[in-house]
Amino acid sequence: MAEVEVSPYNISVEVRAGETLLRAIVRSGYKYRYGCRRGGCGFCKVHLVLGEVGYERPIDARVLTDDEKVSGVCLSCRAVPLTNVVIELQEGDRLRGIPQSDGSSVPRRS
Amino acid sequence: MGKTSAVIRLGYVHLRVTDLEEARNHYSNTLGMEVVHEEPGKLWLKCWDEWDHHSLVLEEGGVGLVKLGYKVETDDDLATFENRAQTFGVTTGRFGAGENLKVGDGLRLTLPSEHTVELYTDIEFTGTETGSINPEAWPRNMRGVGTHWIDHALIAADDPGLVERFFQEVLDFKTAEKVVDSIEHPEVIGTWMTCGESPHDLACIKGPNNKLHHFAYHLEDWSSILRAGDIFSMDDVPIDIGPTRHGITRGTTIYFFDPSGNRNEVFAGLGYRVHQDFPTINWTVDQLAKGIFYHARELNDAFTSVFT
């Protein structure tokens, strides 16, 4: 099972087999900027800092260009991690957490 | 007092999808449209309550809008629209019968916003599922949401005011509602326009040219909207917002996404009728959020940013 770490929040979540980065992060109680969740709008792009991802479904080349892929941009609603990965959110975005009963999981930048 | 438009309605939406089989499942099983024709890489569909041959064309490869088709009364009207469009200064062209399956010849326009709109008068009549002699209220074999018909589209434009002027001056559309910067400085941020009496047949908001915000299906009432939401949960359809009500048009709504990320809407409630003497309703941009989502009164991130 792969893990995705969201830098610089020091938060890692498990990604289930076949799950996308977005689905794993949202299932774990966090939110960030995303749109259609089906690969159409590109609103959920993140920076892939470490690791590898694959795409199991066709993606419109105008939504995620080859240049973006080469420069480490990934479409998080379609990207399935092939290894453990570290991602950074887009500039201006931030990770939001759903507070647990002990108040512990509000993400803090490390 | 405005003229009556010779444009009848939004007749077809031609859309790109990344995966045709996923799209077939969404539009046919989840929404309940019927596939009326297919060729490799392409599907033609209609809703049970529509009488023309099709209202949706899906083409595999990419996402977003290929074109919108509006049905017009007569060929003379097409000629008038062609002249006016040329005077307005947009690109026009003629297309032949059969270029669009079962559709006759017509006029192709490139809007000031770069969208392609086709006007046509003739498309094969195939009838509604319930027929036009002593019809039942709805078909018993209805699938999923059971959408009635494609109702309207919302497109994005760098200059929505120019698109509004085009539809008013060339196609005799009326503006039912608009969002302006302020009443004193009425720069158009969004416009809801009609060719008939429903609150909108085409809407346009500020955004990137040649992009689609959504196209919408008519449902009967608020309880149908709620039931549609239930079906979206059953079928794991991502919901953008809703069920809720729009301030603008007073329609009840859910925005959701197809499996390629194109936004769809289910829309119910004929909030009012746009008669010839209907006074345009103005919203100021500081009240945009209430105009769009009447209950939450906040726009979500995606509403003004997500287009295909």
mmCIF file with all atom_site columns, C-alpha atoms in Angstrom, chain B residues 136-272:
data_model
loop_
_atom_site.group_PDB
_atom_site.id
_atom_site.type_symbol
_atom_site.label_atom_id
_atom_site.label_alt_id
_atom_site.label_comp_id
_atom_site.label_asym_id
_atom_site.label_entity_id
_atom_site.label_seq_id
_atom_site.pdbx_PDB_ins_code
_atom_site.Cartn_x
_atom_site.Cartn_y
_atom_site.Cartn_z
_atom_site.occupancy
_atom_site.B_iso_or_equiv
_atom_site.pdbx_formal_charge
_atom_site.auth_seq_id
_atom_site.auth_comp_id
_atom_site.auth_asym_id
_atom_site.auth_atom_id
_atom_site.pdbx_PDB_model_num
ATOM 1   C CA . GLU B 1 136 ? -49.336 8.466  -19.898 1.00 0.00 ? 136 GLU B CA 1
ATOM 2   C CA . ALA B 1 137 ? -47.684 10.902 -17.494 1.00 0.00 ? 137 ALA B CA 1
ATOM 3   C CA . TRP B 1 138 ? -44.294 9.229  -17.771 1.00 0.00 ? 138 TRP B CA 1
ATOM 4   C CA . PRO B 1 139 ? -42.838 6.023  -19.191 1.00 0.00 ? 139 PRO B CA 1
ATOM 5   C CA . ARG B 1 140 ? -42.851 3.015  -16.859 1.00 0.00 ? 140 ARG B CA 1
ATOM 6   C CA . ASN B 1 141 ? -39.464 1.864  -18.111 1.00 0.00 ? 141 ASN B CA 1
ATOM 7   C CA . MET B 1 142 ? -37.788 5.154  -17.160 1.00 0.00 ? 142 MET B CA 1
ATOM 8   C CA . ARG B 1 143 ? -34.196 4.667  -15.991 1.00 0.00 ? 143 ARG B CA 1
ATOM 9   C CA . GLY B 1 144 ? -32.301 6.531  -13.288 1.00 0.00 ? 144 GLY B CA 1
ATOM 10  C CA . VAL B 1 145 ? -33.073 10.234 -12.928 1.00 0.00 ? 145 VAL B CA 1
ATOM 11  C CA . GLY B 1 146 ? -35.399 10.182 -15.938 1.00 0.00 ? 146 GLY B CA 1
ATOM 12  C CA . THR B 1 147 ? -34.438 13.624 -17.254 1.00 0.00 ? 147 THR B CA 1
ATOM 13  C CA . HIS B 1 148 ? -37.189 15.231 -19.347 1.00 0.00 ? 148 HIS B CA 1
ATOM 14  C CA . TRP B 1 149 ? -35.235 17.338 -21.793 1.00 0.00 ? 149 TRP B CA 1
ATOM 15  C CA . ILE B 1 150 ? -32.092 19.379 -22.247 1.00 0.00 ? 150 ILE B CA 1
ATOM 16  C CA . ASP B 1 151 ? -33.122 22.815 -21.081 1.00 0.00 ? 151 ASP B CA 1
ATOM 17  C CA . HIS B 1 152 ? -30.270 25.319 -21.347 1.00 0.00 ? 152 HIS B CA 1
ATOM 18  C CA . ALA B 1 153 ? -26.518 25.833 -21.396 1.00 0.00 ? 153 ALA B CA 1
ATOM 19  C CA . LEU B 1 154 ? -24.232 28.228 -19.540 1.00 0.00 ? 154 LEU B CA 1
ATOM 20  C CA . ILE B 1 155 ? -21.115 29.239 -21.440 1.00 0.00 ? 155 ILE B CA 1
ATOM 21  C CA . ALA B 1 156 ? -18.130 31.338 -20.398 1.00 0.00 ? 156 ALA B CA 1
ATOM 22  C CA . ALA B 1 157 ? -16.933 34.460 -22.188 1.00 0.00 ? 157 ALA B CA 1
ATOM 23  C CA . ASP B 1 158 ? -14.261 37.043 -21.705 1.00 0.00 ? 158 ASP B CA 1
ATOM 24  C CA . ASP B 1 159 ? -16.937 39.660 -22.478 1.00 0.00 ? 159 ASP B CA 1
ATOM 25  C CA . PRO B 1 160 ? -20.408 38.398 -21.495 1.00 0.00 ? 160 PRO B CA 1
ATOM 26  C CA . GLY B 1 161 ? -21.897 41.784 -22.400 1.00 0.00 ? 161 GLY B CA 1
ATOM 27  C CA . LEU B 1 162 ? -20.834 41.313 -26.024 1.00 0.00 ? 162 LEU B CA 1
ATOM 28  C CA . VAL B 1 163 ? -22.334 37.807 -26.136 1.00 0.00 ? 163 VAL B CA 1
ATOM 29  C CA . GLU B 1 164 ? -25.557 39.230 -24.685 1.00 0.00 ? 164 GLU B CA 1
ATOM 30  C CA . ARG B 1 165 ? -25.658 41.949 -27.317 1.00 0.00 ? 165 ARG B CA 1
ATOM 31  C CA . PHE B 1 166 ? -25.102 39.318 -30.038 1.00 0.00 ? 166 PHE B CA 1
ATOM 32  C CA . PHE B 1 167 ? -28.017 37.167 -28.853 1.00 0.00 ? 167 PHE B CA 1
ATOM 33  C CA . GLN B 1 168 ? -30.261 40.214 -28.471 1.00 0.00 ? 168 GLN B CA 1
ATOM 34  C CA . GLU B 1 169 ? -29.448 41.929 -31.757 1.00 0.00 ? 169 GLU B CA 1
ATOM 35  C CA . VAL B 1 170 ? -28.922 38.920 -34.023 1.00 0.00 ? 170 VAL B CA 1
ATOM 36  C CA . LEU B 1 171 ? -31.230 36.241 -32.568 1.00 0.00 ? 171 LEU B CA 1
ATOM 37  C CA . ASP B 1 172 ? -33.903 38.329 -30.765 1.00 0.00 ? 172 ASP B CA 1
ATOM 38  C CA . PHE B 1 173 ? -33.214 36.750 -27.371 1.00 0.00 ? 173 PHE B CA 1
ATOM 39  C CA . LYS B 1 174 ? -34.451 38.654 -24.312 1.00 0.00 ? 174 LYS B CA 1
ATOM 40  C CA . THR B 1 175 ? -32.450 39.041 -21.128 1.00 0.00 ? 175 THR B CA 1
ATOM 41  C CA . ALA B 1 176 ? -34.460 37.730 -18.200 1.00 0.00 ? 176 ALA B CA 1
ATOM 42  C CA . GLU B 1 177 ? -31.803 38.405 -15.582 1.00 0.00 ? 177 GLU B CA 1
ATOM 43  C CA . LYS B 1 178 ? -28.313 39.780 -15.481 1.00 0.00 ? 178 LYS B CA 1
ATOM 44  C CA . VAL B 1 179 ? -25.517 40.339 -12.993 1.00 0.00 ? 179 VAL B CA 1
ATOM 45  C CA . VAL B 1 180 ? -23.864 43.729 -13.317 1.00 0.00 ? 180 VAL B CA 1
ATOM 46  C CA . ASP B 1 181 ? -20.939 45.402 -11.629 1.00 0.00 ? 181 ASP B CA 1
ATOM 47  C CA . SER B 1 182 ? -23.328 47.897 -10.066 1.00 0.00 ? 182 SER B CA 1
ATOM 48  C CA . ILE B 1 183 ? -26.570 49.551 -11.124 1.00 0.00 ? 183 ILE B CA 1
ATOM 49  C CA . GLU B 1 184 ? -24.607 52.747 -11.858 1.00 0.00 ? 184 GLU B CA 1
ATOM 50  C CA . HIS B 1 185 ? -21.885 50.893 -13.814 1.00 0.00 ? 185 HIS B CA 1
ATOM 51  C CA . PRO B 1 186 ? -23.807 48.087 -15.489 1.00 0.00 ? 186 PRO B CA 1
ATOM 52  C CA . GLU B 1 187 ? -20.874 46.087 -16.879 1.00 0.00 ? 187 GLU B CA 1
ATOM 53  C CA . VAL B 1 188 ? -22.274 42.608 -17.528 1.00 0.00 ? 188 VAL B CA 1
ATOM 54  C CA . ILE B 1 189 ? -20.742 39.847 -15.384 1.00 0.00 ? 189 ILE B CA 1
ATOM 55  C CA . GLY B 1 190 ? -23.399 37.291 -16.268 1.00 0.00 ? 190 GLY B CA 1
ATOM 56  C CA . THR B 1 191 ? -26.565 37.167 -18.365 1.00 0.00 ? 191 THR B CA 1
ATOM 57  C CA . TRP B 1 192 ? -29.530 34.772 -18.529 1.00 0.00 ? 192 TRP B CA 1
ATOM 58  C CA . MET B 1 193 ? -31.271 34.975 -21.885 1.00 0.00 ? 193 MET B CA 1
ATOM 59  C CA . THR B 1 194 ? -34.360 33.421 -23.379 1.00 0.00 ? 194 THR B CA 1
ATOM 60  C CA . CYS B 1 195 ? -35.856 32.881 -26.831 1.00 0.00 ? 195 CYS B CA 1
ATOM 61  C CA . GLY B 1 196 ? -39.214 31.803 -25.399 1.00 0.00 ? 196 GLY B CA 1
ATOM 62  C CA . GLU B 1 197 ? -40.862 32.169 -22.017 1.00 0.00 ? 197 GLU B CA 1
ATOM 63  C CA . SER B 1 198 ? -38.570 30.096 -19.821 1.00 0.00 ? 198 SER B CA 1
ATOM 64  C CA . PRO B 1 199 ? -36.055 32.032 -17.712 1.00 0.00 ? 199 PRO B CA 1
ATOM 65  C CA . HIS B 1 200 ? -33.111 30.966 -19.867 1.00 0.00 ? 200 HIS B CA 1
ATOM 66  C CA . ASP B 1 201 ? -32.198 29.089 -23.009 1.00 0.00 ? 201 ASP B CA 1
ATOM 67  C CA . LEU B 1 202 ? -28.633 30.332 -22.900 1.00 0.00 ? 202 LEU B CA 1
ATOM 68  C CA . ALA B 1 203 ? -26.673 31.947 -20.112 1.00 0.00 ? 203 ALA B CA 1
ATOM 69  C CA . CYS B 1 204 ? -23.199 33.407 -20.213 1.00 0.00 ? 204 CYS B CA 1
ATOM 70  C CA . ILE B 1 205 ? -20.835 34.343 -17.400 1.00 0.00 ? 205 ILE B CA 1
ATOM 71  C CA . LYS B 1 206 ? -17.409 35.882 -17.296 1.00 0.00 ? 206 LYS B CA 1
ATOM 72  C CA . GLY B 1 207 ? -14.692 33.285 -17.847 1.00 0.00 ? 207 GLY B CA 1
ATOM 73  C CA . PRO B 1 208 ? -12.419 31.824 -20.496 1.00 0.00 ? 208 PRO B CA 1
ATOM 74  C CA . ASN B 1 209 ? -13.723 32.006 -24.073 1.00 0.00 ? 209 ASN B CA 1
ATOM 75  C CA . ASN B 1 210 ? -14.997 28.868 -25.793 1.00 0.00 ? 210 ASN B CA 1
ATOM 76  C CA . LYS B 1 211 ? -15.553 27.048 -22.500 1.00 0.00 ? 211 LYS B CA 1
ATOM 77  C CA . LEU B 1 212 ? -18.629 25.377 -21.104 1.00 0.00 ? 212 LEU B CA 1
ATOM 78  C CA . HIS B 1 213 ? -19.796 25.925 -17.543 1.00 0.00 ? 213 HIS B CA 1
ATOM 79  C CA . HIS B 1 214 ? -22.644 23.418 -17.725 1.00 0.00 ? 214 HIS B CA 1
ATOM 80  C CA . PHE B 1 215 ? -25.678 22.260 -19.631 1.00 0.00 ? 215 PHE B CA 1
ATOM 81  C CA . ALA B 1 216 ? -28.893 21.442 -17.808 1.00 0.00 ? 216 ALA B CA 1
ATOM 82  C CA . TYR B 1 217 ? -31.741 18.971 -17.848 1.00 0.00 ? 217 TYR B CA 1
ATOM 83  C CA . HIS B 1 218 ? -35.301 19.859 -16.931 1.00 0.00 ? 218 HIS B CA 1
ATOM 84  C CA . LEU B 1 219 ? -36.916 17.901 -14.103 1.00 0.00 ? 219 LEU B CA 1
ATOM 85  C CA . GLU B 1 220 ? -40.496 18.228 -12.941 1.00 0.00 ? 220 GLU B CA 1
ATOM 86  C CA . ASP B 1 221 ? -40.150 19.514 -9.402  1.00 0.00 ? 221 ASP B CA 1
ATOM 87  C CA . TRP B 1 222 ? -38.141 19.779 -6.213  1.00 0.00 ? 222 TRP B CA 1
ATOM 88  C CA . SER B 1 223 ? -38.799 16.200 -5.161  1.00 0.00 ? 223 SER B CA 1
ATOM 89  C CA . SER B 1 224 ? -37.377 15.015 -8.495  1.00 0.00 ? 224 SER B CA 1
ATOM 90  C CA . ILE B 1 225 ? -34.258 17.039 -7.733  1.00 0.00 ? 225 ILE B CA 1
ATOM 91  C CA . LEU B 1 226 ? -33.922 15.331 -4.355  1.00 0.00 ? 226 LEU B CA 1
ATOM 92  C CA . ARG B 1 227 ? -34.420 11.918 -5.947  1.00 0.00 ? 227 ARG B CA 1
ATOM 93  C CA . ALA B 1 228 ? -31.765 12.763 -8.563  1.00 0.00 ? 228 ALA B CA 1
ATOM 94  C CA . GLY B 1 229 ? -29.372 13.549 -5.714  1.00 0.00 ? 229 GLY B CA 1
ATOM 95  C CA . ASP B 1 230 ? -30.065 10.118 -4.220  1.00 0.00 ? 230 ASP B CA 1
ATOM 96  C CA . ILE B 1 231 ? -29.244 8.477  -7.534  1.00 0.00 ? 231 ILE B CA 1
ATOM 97  C CA . PHE B 1 232 ? -25.999 10.467 -7.776  1.00 0.00 ? 232 PHE B CA 1
ATOM 98  C CA . SER B 1 233 ? -24.953 9.004  -4.421  1.00 0.00 ? 233 SER B CA 1
ATOM 99  C CA . MET B 1 234 ? -25.888 5.483  -5.542  1.00 0.00 ? 234 MET B CA 1
ATOM 100 C CA . ASP B 1 235 ? -23.810 5.904  -8.720  1.00 0.00 ? 235 ASP B CA 1
ATOM 101 C CA . ASP B 1 236 ? -20.894 7.843  -7.166  1.00 0.00 ? 236 ASP B CA 1
ATOM 102 C CA . VAL B 1 237 ? -21.506 10.925 -9.305  1.00 0.00 ? 237 VAL B CA 1
ATOM 103 C CA . PRO B 1 238 ? -19.506 13.879 -7.925  1.00 0.00 ? 238 PRO B CA 1
ATOM 104 C CA . ILE B 1 239 ? -21.835 16.686 -6.848  1.00 0.00 ? 239 ILE B CA 1
ATOM 105 C CA . ASP B 1 240 ? -20.594 20.249 -7.211  1.00 0.00 ? 240 ASP B CA 1
ATOM 106 C CA . ILE B 1 241 ? -23.422 21.876 -5.237  1.00 0.00 ? 241 ILE B CA 1
ATOM 107 C CA . GLY B 1 242 ? -26.970 21.179 -4.156  1.00 0.00 ? 242 GLY B CA 1
ATOM 108 C CA . PRO B 1 243 ? -29.727 20.285 -3.896  1.00 0.00 ? 243 PRO B CA 1
ATOM 109 C CA . THR B 1 244 ? -30.478 23.979 -3.469  1.00 0.00 ? 244 THR B CA 1
ATOM 110 C CA . ARG B 1 245 ? -32.202 26.893 -5.189  1.00 0.00 ? 245 ARG B CA 1
ATOM 111 C CA . HIS B 1 246 ? -30.868 29.607 -7.466  1.00 0.00 ? 246 HIS B CA 1
ATOM 112 C CA . GLY B 1 247 ? -31.827 33.196 -6.691  1.00 0.00 ? 247 GLY B CA 1
ATOM 113 C CA . ILE B 1 248 ? -31.443 33.901 -10.406 1.00 0.00 ? 248 ILE B CA 1
ATOM 114 C CA . THR B 1 249 ? -34.286 32.083 -12.271 1.00 0.00 ? 249 THR B CA 1
ATOM 115 C CA . ARG B 1 250 ? -35.605 30.712 -8.918  1.00 0.00 ? 250 ARG B CA 1
ATOM 116 C CA . GLY B 1 251 ? -34.859 27.233 -10.239 1.00 0.00 ? 251 GLY B CA 1
ATOM 117 C CA . THR B 1 252 ? -34.060 24.338 -7.924  1.00 0.00 ? 252 THR B CA 1
ATOM 118 C CA . THR B 1 253 ? -30.864 22.602 -8.809  1.00 0.00 ? 253 THR B CA 1
ATOM 119 C CA . ILE B 1 254 ? -27.999 20.191 -8.424  1.00 0.00 ? 254 ILE B CA 1
ATOM 120 C CA . TYR B 1 255 ? -24.724 20.785 -10.251 1.00 0.00 ? 255 TYR B CA 1
ATOM 121 C CA . PHE B 1 256 ? -22.772 17.585 -10.825 1.00 0.00 ? 256 PHE B CA 1
ATOM 122 C CA . PHE B 1 257 ? -20.073 16.226 -13.114 1.00 0.00 ? 257 PHE B CA 1
ATOM 123 C CA . ASP B 1 258 ? -20.096 13.577 -15.804 1.00 0.00 ? 258 ASP B CA 1
ATOM 124 C CA . PRO B 1 259 ? -17.304 10.930 -15.781 1.00 0.00 ? 259 PRO B CA 1
ATOM 125 C CA . SER B 1 260 ? -15.075 13.195 -17.910 1.00 0.00 ? 260 SER B CA 1
ATOM 126 C CA . GLY B 1 261 ? -15.552 16.244 -15.681 1.00 0.00 ? 261 GLY B CA 1
ATOM 127 C CA . ASN B 1 262 ? -18.087 18.112 -17.826 1.00 0.00 ? 262 ASN B CA 1
ATOM 128 C CA . ARG B 1 263 ? -20.566 19.861 -15.520 1.00 0.00 ? 263 ARG B CA 1
ATOM 129 C CA . ASN B 1 264 ? -24.244 18.931 -15.799 1.00 0.00 ? 264 ASN B CA 1
ATOM 130 C CA . GLU B 1 265 ? -27.241 20.338 -13.951 1.00 0.00 ? 265 GLU B CA 1
ATOM 131 C CA . VAL B 1 266 ? -30.674 19.045 -13.097 1.00 0.00 ? 266 VAL B CA 1
ATOM 132 C CA . PHE B 1 267 ? -32.999 22.043 -12.975 1.00 0.00 ? 267 PHE B CA 1
ATOM 133 C CA . ALA B 1 268 ? -36.641 22.245 -11.932 1.00 0.00 ? 268 ALA B CA 1
ATOM 134 C CA . GLY B 1 269 ? -39.287 24.832 -11.326 1.00 0.00 ? 269 GLY B CA 1
ATOM 135 C CA . LEU B 1 270 ? -40.468 27.272 -13.908 1.00 0.00 ? 270 LEU B CA 1
ATOM 136 C CA . GLY B 1 271 ? -40.034 30.165 -11.514 1.00 0.00 ? 271 GLY B CA 1
ATOM 137 C CA . TYR B 1 272 ? -41.784 32.602 -13.819 1.00 0.00 ? 272 TYR B CA 1
#
